[in-house]
Amino acid sequence: MNWYQLKPEAILDRLETDPDKGLTSLEVGGRQEKFGLNELIDRGTKNPLIILLNQFRDFLVIILLLAAGVSLVLGEFLDVVVILAIVVLNAILGFTQEYRAEKAMAALKKLSVPTVKVRRDGSIQEVPSTQLVPGDIVLLEAGNLVPADGRLLESFSLKAQEAALTGESEPVEKSLAVLTAEDIQIGDRKNMVFMGTAITYGRGSFIVTETGMDSELGHIAEMIQDVEQEQTPLQRRLDHLGKTLAWVALIIVAIVVFFGLLRGEDLEVLFLTGISMAVAAVPEGLPAVVTLTLSFGSQRLLKRNALIRRLPSVETLGSVTVICADKTGTLTENRMTVTMLDVAGNTHDVEALVDKKGVFLEAEIPGHGPPEYTALNVLIRAGALCNDAVLKISEDGTIRAIGDPTEGALILAAARLGYTKDELDSRWPRVAEVPFTSERKRMTTVHRTNVEDEVTDVPWRDATYVMLSKGAVDSLLDVANRVLVQNEIIPLDDAWRERILEANARLAGEGQRVLGIAFRFWESDELPDDEDLLEAEQVFVGLVAMLDPPRPEVKQAVATARNAGIRPIMITGDHPVTAMRIAQDLDIARNDRLITGTELAQMTLDELEEVVDDIHVYARVAP
């Protein structure tokens, strides 16, 4: 069912739910019997006994066990002990390695939510997430994990981090609008929320449409568990060797018995002699040698943070010719980072500014005016002040941001350049705000200035209040009539407006998320009651560009793979422009060709085979 194509009223009717009262306890009980619990069912994790028994399935191991049995009949007890010791050692090594790594479902189950707020029996109740059923009305707020798939009924500036499903680093802004297109990819279903994703901003409510294994996360779990096991090249060769040895052993027995009978030998003696020769033809030490070699290989890989689920996979790695990798969190850090700052048409790389931080703080960058202030340090400070994220220092000294990833990127960039949020907040405390809305596409905070501090490095030094705004560039240009150039405020004419829009388009075309920063100072002691007045007649400062950067070690890994004759491919749910930018930065893509998930779904196998050798990036692909 394409729930995103239906109006909320139609979904409420179809699921027979009252939006104000929710389901009754009686209805919940009936639906739980029909749909089951809202949890991921672990059909893939093997019983330890089954994992152990599987170690004895290889044909060569079966021959060894038969050889041990024959040796026992012949009274060769030392051979029996040696053969069984080899078989048992092989089983223990294989079992240990496979049992340790049987954790795929456990990782997905961690995305479940313990309790949720729902409307039931006319009141708001807190219930275990496993008790949710289709038709439940669930309340959401920033910080919540989404407990099931559903269609939004209310959205107040709601944003969700959906990287776990889509690979898109940036939180998705949600809406209630009906989507009419067919086969829309998960990342573009803006009126839906999905199990396992996180709410980063705003609040809202949704009606549960799918639970448990019927959810998008459940579909991923189903696919993981339905993967068919195939023999590795080494296993196929060993299996072939085992069967060959079995035929050789049978032929030896037949020859010995045949010629012995011709000579009139005793049949029992001939049979035992033939079996003894057949056992001698079996290399009892081969399975142990193979297992030990693979085990040593897996231990070396483990030291490089690669966990091998099944020992034969170590050998399979040597046969790899193509690596298909996800982008977000695999090739990239899954953390939005400020990369570029643009003021008055001049673009500055943040890493370069960090390297000359002392010069930057003294405002001595050539062409940016005298030491009072620059548009550059105003841009950084305003971005950190008009911000709800906070910095947290972990026990190992690592600094990370808590809150919306975009806001976190701004305060981390400010901290790297010497402006900590705590110091800025104490210097210019927030006294009011106009929250972000999807209609306005901007956020404004009001701060009191300290005129007695004799501050000279900000343009609002003589004002009582300063209003700081951040948001979409076109939204800020709607309320701005001036622009800050170096340390001078001048009228925002058509030439400057076009220059700003061109910079915005250029940065966005590189796959970066772009925010604009603006301010307005207020000299009266009384603030206006009208929000429109707070945001009117702004001074545009500049642009902040950010993206989810590649992991530092990935570029070298890609180069190593290419040198080994392995072709790297990126498959991601993120936007095509962003995916191509990262792929080209990492030397994964050496052309501009890519295929989207929608295009891929419409292609036949023959059509895909014609182009697959030239495609290195697949973007907006569903899990």
mmCIF file with all atom_site columns, N, CA and C in Angstrom, residues 181-239:
data_model
loop_
_atom_site.group_PDB
_atom_site.id
_atom_site.type_symbol
_atom_site.label_atom_id
_atom_site.label_alt_id
_atom_site.label_comp_id
_atom_site.label_asym_id
_atom_site.label_entity_id
_atom_site.label_seq_id
_atom_site.pdbx_PDB_ins_code
_atom_site.Cartn_x
_atom_site.Cartn_y
_atom_site.Cartn_z
_atom_site.occupancy
_atom_site.B_iso_or_equiv
_atom_site.pdbx_formal_charge
_atom_site.auth_seq_id
_atom_site.auth_comp_id
_atom_site.auth_asym_id
_atom_site.auth_atom_id
_atom_site.pdbx_PDB_model_num
ATOM 1   N N  . ALA A 1 181 ? 3.146  10.959  -7.109 1.00 0.00 ? 181 ALA A N  1
ATOM 2   C CA . ALA A 1 181 ? 3.947  10.142  -8.025 1.00 0.00 ? 181 ALA A CA 1
ATOM 3   C C  . ALA A 1 181 ? 3.950  8.683   -7.583 1.00 0.00 ? 181 ALA A C  1
ATOM 4   N N  . GLU A 1 182 ? 4.194  7.810   -8.552 1.00 0.00 ? 182 GLU A N  1
ATOM 5   C CA . GLU A 1 182 ? 4.270  6.374   -8.269 1.00 0.00 ? 182 GLU A CA 1
ATOM 6   C C  . GLU A 1 182 ? 5.702  5.982   -7.920 1.00 0.00 ? 182 GLU A C  1
ATOM 7   N N  . ASP A 1 183 ? 5.839  4.936   -7.120 1.00 0.00 ? 183 ASP A N  1
ATOM 8   C CA . ASP A 1 183 ? 7.139  4.326   -6.811 1.00 0.00 ? 183 ASP A CA 1
ATOM 9   C C  . ASP A 1 183 ? 8.167  5.349   -6.333 1.00 0.00 ? 183 ASP A C  1
ATOM 10  N N  . ILE A 1 184 ? 7.777  6.189   -5.402 1.00 0.00 ? 184 ILE A N  1
ATOM 11  C CA . ILE A 1 184 ? 8.704  7.167   -4.830 1.00 0.00 ? 184 ILE A CA 1
ATOM 12  C C  . ILE A 1 184 ? 9.665  6.443   -3.881 1.00 0.00 ? 184 ILE A C  1
ATOM 13  N N  . GLN A 1 185 ? 10.954 6.739   -3.995 1.00 0.00 ? 185 GLN A N  1
ATOM 14  C CA . GLN A 1 185 ? 11.937 6.111   -3.117 1.00 0.00 ? 185 GLN A CA 1
ATOM 15  C C  . GLN A 1 185 ? 11.723 6.561   -1.668 1.00 0.00 ? 185 GLN A C  1
ATOM 16  N N  . ILE A 1 186 ? 12.191 5.746   -0.744 1.00 0.00 ? 186 ILE A N  1
ATOM 17  C CA . ILE A 1 186 ? 11.962 6.004   0.684  1.00 0.00 ? 186 ILE A CA 1
ATOM 18  C C  . ILE A 1 186 ? 12.439 7.398   1.091  1.00 0.00 ? 186 ILE A C  1
ATOM 19  N N  . GLY A 1 187 ? 13.604 7.806   0.595  1.00 0.00 ? 187 GLY A N  1
ATOM 20  C CA . GLY A 1 187 ? 14.165 9.098   0.982  1.00 0.00 ? 187 GLY A CA 1
ATOM 21  C C  . GLY A 1 187 ? 13.333 10.284  0.548  1.00 0.00 ? 187 GLY A C  1
ATOM 22  N N  . ASP A 1 188 ? 12.427 10.086  -0.413 1.00 0.00 ? 188 ASP A N  1
ATOM 23  C CA . ASP A 1 188 ? 11.601 11.187  -0.910 1.00 0.00 ? 188 ASP A CA 1
ATOM 24  C C  . ASP A 1 188 ? 10.169 11.136  -0.371 1.00 0.00 ? 188 ASP A C  1
ATOM 25  N N  . ARG A 1 189 ? 9.875  10.177  0.489  1.00 0.00 ? 189 ARG A N  1
ATOM 26  C CA . ARG A 1 189 ? 8.528  10.095  1.067  1.00 0.00 ? 189 ARG A CA 1
ATOM 27  C C  . ARG A 1 189 ? 8.473  11.012  2.294  1.00 0.00 ? 189 ARG A C  1
ATOM 28  N N  . LYS A 1 190 ? 8.346  12.306  2.025  1.00 0.00 ? 190 LYS A N  1
ATOM 29  C CA . LYS A 1 190 ? 8.464  13.320  3.070  1.00 0.00 ? 190 LYS A CA 1
ATOM 30  C C  . LYS A 1 190 ? 7.308  13.301  4.059  1.00 0.00 ? 190 LYS A C  1
ATOM 31  N N  . ASN A 1 191 ? 6.194  12.655  3.701  1.00 0.00 ? 191 ASN A N  1
ATOM 32  C CA . ASN A 1 191 ? 5.049  12.639  4.627  1.00 0.00 ? 191 ASN A CA 1
ATOM 33  C C  . ASN A 1 191 ? 4.981  11.350  5.443  1.00 0.00 ? 191 ASN A C  1
ATOM 34  N N  . MET A 1 192 ? 6.063  10.552  5.395  1.00 0.00 ? 192 MET A N  1
ATOM 35  C CA . MET A 1 192 ? 6.124  9.295   6.133  1.00 0.00 ? 192 MET A CA 1
ATOM 36  C C  . MET A 1 192 ? 7.287  9.319   7.124  1.00 0.00 ? 192 MET A C  1
ATOM 37  N N  . VAL A 1 193 ? 7.174  8.509   8.182  1.00 0.00 ? 193 VAL A N  1
ATOM 38  C CA . VAL A 1 193 ? 8.301  8.253   9.081  1.00 0.00 ? 193 VAL A CA 1
ATOM 39  C C  . VAL A 1 193 ? 8.497  6.738   9.150  1.00 0.00 ? 193 VAL A C  1
ATOM 40  N N  . PHE A 1 194 ? 9.736  6.313   9.499  1.00 0.00 ? 194 PHE A N  1
ATOM 41  C CA . PHE A 1 194 ? 10.070 4.898   9.398  1.00 0.00 ? 194 PHE A CA 1
ATOM 42  C C  . PHE A 1 194 ? 10.761 4.391   10.653 1.00 0.00 ? 194 PHE A C  1
ATOM 43  N N  . MET A 1 195 ? 10.447 3.150   10.992 1.00 0.00 ? 195 MET A N  1
ATOM 44  C CA . MET A 1 195 ? 11.039 2.508   12.165 1.00 0.00 ? 195 MET A CA 1
ATOM 45  C C  . MET A 1 195 ? 12.567 2.592   12.124 1.00 0.00 ? 195 MET A C  1
ATOM 46  N N  . GLY A 1 196 ? 13.154 2.916   13.286 1.00 0.00 ? 196 GLY A N  1
ATOM 47  C CA . GLY A 1 196 ? 14.604 2.933   13.399 1.00 0.00 ? 196 GLY A CA 1
ATOM 48  C C  . GLY A 1 196 ? 15.255 4.249   13.062 1.00 0.00 ? 196 GLY A C  1
ATOM 49  N N  . THR A 1 197 ? 14.488 5.200   12.501 1.00 0.00 ? 197 THR A N  1
ATOM 50  C CA . THR A 1 197 ? 15.043 6.529   12.227 1.00 0.00 ? 197 THR A CA 1
ATOM 51  C C  . THR A 1 197 ? 14.855 7.415   13.467 1.00 0.00 ? 197 THR A C  1
ATOM 52  N N  . ALA A 1 198 ? 15.507 8.576   13.473 1.00 0.00 ? 198 ALA A N  1
ATOM 53  C CA . ALA A 1 198 ? 15.500 9.425   14.672 1.00 0.00 ? 198 ALA A CA 1
ATOM 54  C C  . ALA A 1 198 ? 14.952 10.813  14.364 1.00 0.00 ? 198 ALA A C  1
ATOM 55  N N  . ILE A 1 199 ? 14.159 11.338  15.286 1.00 0.00 ? 199 ILE A N  1
ATOM 56  C CA . ILE A 1 199 ? 13.641 12.709  15.159 1.00 0.00 ? 199 ILE A CA 1
ATOM 57  C C  . ILE A 1 199 ? 14.683 13.661  15.723 1.00 0.00 ? 199 ILE A C  1
ATOM 58  N N  . THR A 1 200 ? 15.150 14.594  14.905 1.00 0.00 ? 200 THR A N  1
ATOM 59  C CA . THR A 1 200 ? 16.204 15.524  15.342 1.00 0.00 ? 200 THR A CA 1
ATOM 60  C C  . THR A 1 200 ? 15.679 16.917  15.658 1.00 0.00 ? 200 THR A C  1
ATOM 61  N N  . TYR A 1 201 ? 14.468 17.221  15.196 1.00 0.00 ? 201 TYR A N  1
ATOM 62  C CA . TYR A 1 201 ? 13.973 18.595  15.388 1.00 0.00 ? 201 TYR A CA 1
ATOM 63  C C  . TYR A 1 201 ? 12.454 18.587  15.303 1.00 0.00 ? 201 TYR A C  1
ATOM 64  N N  . GLY A 1 202 ? 11.828 19.476  16.079 1.00 0.00 ? 202 GLY A N  1
ATOM 65  C CA . GLY A 1 202 ? 10.383 19.668  16.002 1.00 0.00 ? 202 GLY A CA 1
ATOM 66  C C  . GLY A 1 202 ? 9.590  18.596  16.720 1.00 0.00 ? 202 GLY A C  1
ATOM 67  N N  . ARG A 1 203 ? 8.310  18.555  16.408 1.00 0.00 ? 203 ARG A N  1
ATOM 68  C CA . ARG A 1 203 ? 7.421  17.567  17.015 1.00 0.00 ? 203 ARG A CA 1
ATOM 69  C C  . ARG A 1 203 ? 6.294  17.261  16.027 1.00 0.00 ? 203 ARG A C  1
ATOM 70  N N  . GLY A 1 204 ? 5.521  16.216  16.329 1.00 0.00 ? 204 GLY A N  1
ATOM 71  C CA . GLY A 1 204 ? 4.426  15.845  15.444 1.00 0.00 ? 204 GLY A CA 1
ATOM 72  C C  . GLY A 1 204 ? 3.761  14.571  15.920 1.00 0.00 ? 204 GLY A C  1
ATOM 73  N N  . SER A 1 205 ? 2.918  14.013  15.085 1.00 0.00 ? 205 SER A N  1
ATOM 74  C CA . SER A 1 205 ? 2.262  12.747  15.389 1.00 0.00 ? 205 SER A CA 1
ATOM 75  C C  . SER A 1 205 ? 2.048  12.000  14.072 1.00 0.00 ? 205 SER A C  1
ATOM 76  N N  . PHE A 1 206 ? 1.921  10.672  14.176 1.00 0.00 ? 206 PHE A N  1
ATOM 77  C CA . PHE A 1 206 ? 1.682  9.878   12.974 1.00 0.00 ? 206 PHE A CA 1
ATOM 78  C C  . PHE A 1 206 ? 0.798  8.688   13.304 1.00 0.00 ? 206 PHE A C  1
ATOM 79  N N  . ILE A 1 207 ? 0.156  8.170   12.272 1.00 0.00 ? 207 ILE A N  1
ATOM 80  C CA . ILE A 1 207 ? -0.656 6.960   12.421 1.00 0.00 ? 207 ILE A CA 1
ATOM 81  C C  . ILE A 1 207 ? 0.164  5.779   11.921 1.00 0.00 ? 207 ILE A C  1
ATOM 82  N N  . VAL A 1 208 ? 0.273  4.755   12.736 1.00 0.00 ? 208 VAL A N  1
ATOM 83  C CA . VAL A 1 208 ? 1.070  3.577   12.388 1.00 0.00 ? 208 VAL A CA 1
ATOM 84  C C  . VAL A 1 208 ? 0.403  2.844   11.216 1.00 0.00 ? 208 VAL A C  1
ATOM 85  N N  . THR A 1 209 ? 1.187  2.585   10.185 1.00 0.00 ? 209 THR A N  1
ATOM 86  C CA . THR A 1 209 ? 0.672  1.851   9.015  1.00 0.00 ? 209 THR A CA 1
ATOM 87  C C  . THR A 1 209 ? 1.284  0.462   8.889  1.00 0.00 ? 209 THR A C  1
ATOM 88  N N  . GLU A 1 210 ? 2.549  0.309   9.295  1.00 0.00 ? 210 GLU A N  1
ATOM 89  C CA . GLU A 1 210 ? 3.219  -0.987  9.205  1.00 0.00 ? 210 GLU A CA 1
ATOM 90  C C  . GLU A 1 210 ? 4.030  -1.207  10.477 1.00 0.00 ? 210 GLU A C  1
ATOM 91  N N  . THR A 1 211 ? 4.041  -2.444  10.968 1.00 0.00 ? 211 THR A N  1
ATOM 92  C CA . THR A 1 211 ? 4.796  -2.773  12.174 1.00 0.00 ? 211 THR A CA 1
ATOM 93  C C  . THR A 1 211 ? 5.693  -3.985  11.917 1.00 0.00 ? 211 THR A C  1
ATOM 94  N N  . GLY A 1 212 ? 6.655  -4.185  12.830 1.00 0.00 ? 212 GLY A N  1
ATOM 95  C CA . GLY A 1 212 ? 7.472  -5.391  12.813 1.00 0.00 ? 212 GLY A CA 1
ATOM 96  C C  . GLY A 1 212 ? 8.122  -5.680  11.483 1.00 0.00 ? 212 GLY A C  1
ATOM 97  N N  . MET A 1 213 ? 7.984  -6.915  11.034 1.00 0.00 ? 213 MET A N  1
ATOM 98  C CA . MET A 1 213 ? 8.632  -7.352  9.801  1.00 0.00 ? 213 MET A CA 1
ATOM 99  C C  . MET A 1 213 ? 7.984  -6.767  8.555  1.00 0.00 ? 213 MET A C  1
ATOM 100 N N  . ASP A 1 214 ? 6.829  -6.107  8.694  1.00 0.00 ? 214 ASP A N  1
ATOM 101 C CA . ASP A 1 214 ? 6.192  -5.445  7.551  1.00 0.00 ? 214 ASP A CA 1
ATOM 102 C C  . ASP A 1 214 ? 6.739  -4.036  7.329  1.00 0.00 ? 214 ASP A C  1
ATOM 103 N N  . SER A 1 215 ? 7.519  -3.524  8.281  1.00 0.00 ? 215 SER A N  1
ATOM 104 C CA . SER A 1 215 ? 8.103  -2.186  8.149  1.00 0.00 ? 215 SER A CA 1
ATOM 105 C C  . SER A 1 215 ? 9.276  -2.232  7.173  1.00 0.00 ? 215 SER A C  1
ATOM 106 N N  . GLU A 1 216 ? 9.765  -1.046  6.779  1.00 0.00 ? 216 GLU A N  1
ATOM 107 C CA . GLU A 1 216 ? 10.915 -0.993  5.872  1.00 0.00 ? 216 GLU A CA 1
ATOM 108 C C  . GLU A 1 216 ? 12.139 -1.621  6.527  1.00 0.00 ? 216 GLU A C  1
ATOM 109 N N  . LEU A 1 217 ? 12.327 -1.388  7.823  1.00 0.00 ? 217 LEU A N  1
ATOM 110 C CA . LEU A 1 217 ? 13.437 -2.006  8.537  1.00 0.00 ? 217 LEU A CA 1
ATOM 111 C C  . LEU A 1 217 ? 13.254 -3.523  8.585  1.00 0.00 ? 217 LEU A C  1
ATOM 112 N N  . GLY A 1 218 ? 11.996 -3.958  8.728  1.00 0.00 ? 218 GLY A N  1
ATOM 113 C CA . GLY A 1 218 ? 11.699 -5.386  8.718  1.00 0.00 ? 218 GLY A CA 1
ATOM 114 C C  . GLY A 1 218 ? 12.025 -6.026  7.387  1.00 0.00 ? 218 GLY A C  1
ATOM 115 N N  . HIS A 1 219 ? 11.776 -5.276  6.291  1.00 0.00 ? 219 HIS A N  1
ATOM 116 C CA . HIS A 1 219 ? 12.105 -5.800  4.962  1.00 0.00 ? 219 HIS A CA 1
ATOM 117 C C  . HIS A 1 219 ? 13.616 -6.015  4.832  1.00 0.00 ? 219 HIS A C  1
ATOM 118 N N  . ILE A 1 220 ? 14.402 -5.098  5.395  1.00 0.00 ? 220 ILE A N  1
ATOM 119 C CA . ILE A 1 220 ? 15.861 -5.259  5.370  1.00 0.00 ? 220 ILE A CA 1
ATOM 120 C C  . ILE A 1 220 ? 16.254 -6.506  6.165  1.00 0.00 ? 220 ILE A C  1
ATOM 121 N N  . ALA A 1 221 ? 15.650 -6.657  7.354  1.00 0.00 ? 221 ALA A N  1
ATOM 122 C CA . ALA A 1 221 ? 15.936 -7.834  8.180  1.00 0.00 ? 221 ALA A CA 1
ATOM 123 C C  . ALA A 1 221 ? 15.583 -9.110  7.430  1.00 0.00 ? 221 ALA A C  1
ATOM 124 N N  . GLU A 1 222 ? 14.471 -9.076  6.706  1.00 0.00 ? 222 GLU A N  1
ATOM 125 C CA . GLU A 1 222 ? 14.025 -10.250 5.941  1.00 0.00 ? 222 GLU A CA 1
ATOM 126 C C  . GLU A 1 222 ? 15.049 -10.588 4.862  1.00 0.00 ? 222 GLU A C  1
ATOM 127 N N  . MET A 1 223 ? 15.539 -9.557  4.168  1.00 0.00 ? 223 MET A N  1
ATOM 128 C CA . MET A 1 223 ? 16.516 -9.790  3.108  1.00 0.00 ? 223 MET A CA 1
ATOM 129 C C  . MET A 1 223 ? 17.815 -10.360 3.661  1.00 0.00 ? 223 MET A C  1
ATOM 130 N N  . ILE A 1 224 ? 18.243 -9.833  4.815  1.00 0.00 ? 224 ILE A N  1
ATOM 131 C CA . ILE A 1 224 ? 19.477 -10.330 5.425  1.00 0.00 ? 224 ILE A CA 1
ATOM 132 C C  . ILE A 1 224 ? 19.361 -11.811 5.735  1.00 0.00 ? 224 ILE A C  1
ATOM 133 N N  . GLN A 1 225 ? 18.171 -12.185 6.250  1.00 0.00 ? 225 GLN A N  1
ATOM 134 C CA . GLN A 1 225 ? 17.992 -13.565 6.693  1.00 0.00 ? 225 GLN A CA 1
ATOM 135 C C  . GLN A 1 225 ? 17.690 -14.523 5.544  1.00 0.00 ? 225 GLN A C  1
ATOM 136 N N  . ASP A 1 226 ? 17.264 -13.988 4.396  1.00 0.00 ? 226 ASP A N  1
ATOM 137 C CA . ASP A 1 226 ? 16.928 -14.846 3.261  1.00 0.00 ? 226 ASP A CA 1
ATOM 138 C C  . ASP A 1 226 ? 18.087 -15.055 2.302  1.00 0.00 ? 226 ASP A C  1
ATOM 139 N N  . VAL A 1 227 ? 19.253 -14.485 2.638  1.00 0.00 ? 227 VAL A N  1
ATOM 140 C CA . VAL A 1 227 ? 20.409 -14.656 1.752  1.00 0.00 ? 227 VAL A CA 1
ATOM 141 C C  . VAL A 1 227 ? 20.814 -16.127 1.731  1.00 0.00 ? 227 VAL A C  1
ATOM 142 N N  . GLU A 1 228 ? 20.916 -16.687 0.533  1.00 0.00 ? 228 GLU A N  1
ATOM 143 C CA . GLU A 1 228 ? 21.298 -18.086 0.400  1.00 0.00 ? 228 GLU A CA 1
ATOM 144 C C  . GLU A 1 228 ? 22.816 -18.232 0.505  1.00 0.00 ? 228 GLU A C  1
ATOM 145 N N  . GLN A 1 229 ? 23.245 -19.224 1.272  1.00 0.00 ? 229 GLN A N  1
ATOM 146 C CA . GLN A 1 229 ? 24.671 -19.485 1.422  1.00 0.00 ? 229 GLN A CA 1
ATOM 147 C C  . GLN A 1 229 ? 25.202 -20.180 0.178  1.00 0.00 ? 229 GLN A C  1
ATOM 148 N N  . GLU A 1 230 ? 26.285 -19.664 -0.360 1.00 0.00 ? 230 GLU A N  1
ATOM 149 C CA . GLU A 1 230 ? 26.930 -20.291 -1.503 1.00 0.00 ? 230 GLU A CA 1
ATOM 150 C C  . GLU A 1 230 ? 28.318 -20.759 -1.103 1.00 0.00 ? 230 GLU A C  1
ATOM 151 N N  . GLN A 1 231 ? 28.777 -21.821 -1.751 1.00 0.00 ? 231 GLN A N  1
ATOM 152 C CA . GLN A 1 231 ? 30.125 -22.293 -1.475 1.00 0.00 ? 231 GLN A CA 1
ATOM 153 C C  . GLN A 1 231 ? 31.147 -21.321 -2.043 1.00 0.00 ? 231 GLN A C  1
ATOM 154 N N  . THR A 1 232 ? 32.220 -21.120 -1.294 1.00 0.00 ? 232 THR A N  1
ATOM 155 C CA . THR A 1 232 ? 33.314 -20.284 -1.775 1.00 0.00 ? 232 THR A CA 1
ATOM 156 C C  . THR A 1 232 ? 34.136 -21.091 -2.775 1.00 0.00 ? 232 THR A C  1
ATOM 157 N N  . PRO A 1 233 ? 35.001 -20.422 -3.555 1.00 0.00 ? 233 PRO A N  1
ATOM 158 C CA . PRO A 1 233 ? 35.846 -21.171 -4.498 1.00 0.00 ? 233 PRO A CA 1
ATOM 159 C C  . PRO A 1 233 ? 36.656 -22.281 -3.819 1.00 0.00 ? 233 PRO A C  1
ATOM 160 N N  . LEU A 1 234 ? 37.186 -21.975 -2.624 1.00 0.00 ? 234 LEU A N  1
ATOM 161 C CA . LEU A 1 234 ? 37.968 -22.984 -1.916 1.00 0.00 ? 234 LEU A CA 1
ATOM 162 C C  . LEU A 1 234 ? 37.093 -24.164 -1.496 1.00 0.00 ? 234 LEU A C  1
ATOM 163 N N  . GLN A 1 235 ? 35.885 -23.872 -1.003 1.00 0.00 ? 235 GLN A N  1
ATOM 164 C CA . GLN A 1 235 ? 34.990 -24.952 -0.595 1.00 0.00 ? 235 GLN A CA 1
ATOM 165 C C  . GLN A 1 235 ? 34.618 -25.831 -1.786 1.00 0.00 ? 235 GLN A C  1
ATOM 166 N N  . ARG A 1 236 ? 34.404 -25.219 -2.946 1.00 0.00 ? 236 ARG A N  1
ATOM 167 C CA . ARG A 1 236 ? 34.060 -26.004 -4.134 1.00 0.00 ? 236 ARG A CA 1
ATOM 168 C C  . ARG A 1 236 ? 35.220 -26.912 -4.537 1.00 0.00 ? 236 ARG A C  1
ATOM 169 N N  . ARG A 1 237 ? 36.441 -26.364 -4.427 1.00 0.00 ? 237 ARG A N  1
ATOM 170 C CA . ARG A 1 237 ? 37.605 -27.176 -4.793 1.00 0.00 ? 237 ARG A CA 1
ATOM 171 C C  . ARG A 1 237 ? 37.815 -28.322 -3.803 1.00 0.00 ? 237 ARG A C  1
ATOM 172 N N  . LEU A 1 238 ? 37.648 -28.027 -2.517 1.00 0.00 ? 238 LEU A N  1
ATOM 173 C CA . LEU A 1 238 ? 37.816 -29.075 -1.509 1.00 0.00 ? 238 LEU A CA 1
ATOM 174 C C  . LEU A 1 238 ? 36.730 -30.143 -1.644 1.00 0.00 ? 238 LEU A C  1
ATOM 175 N N  . ASP A 1 239 ? 35.511 -29.680 -1.966 1.00 0.00 ? 239 ASP A N  1
ATOM 176 C CA . ASP A 1 239 ? 34.420 -30.627 -2.153 1.00 0.00 ? 239 ASP A CA 1
ATOM 177 C C  . ASP A 1 239 ? 34.708 -31.541 -3.349 1.00 0.00 ? 239 ASP A C  1
#
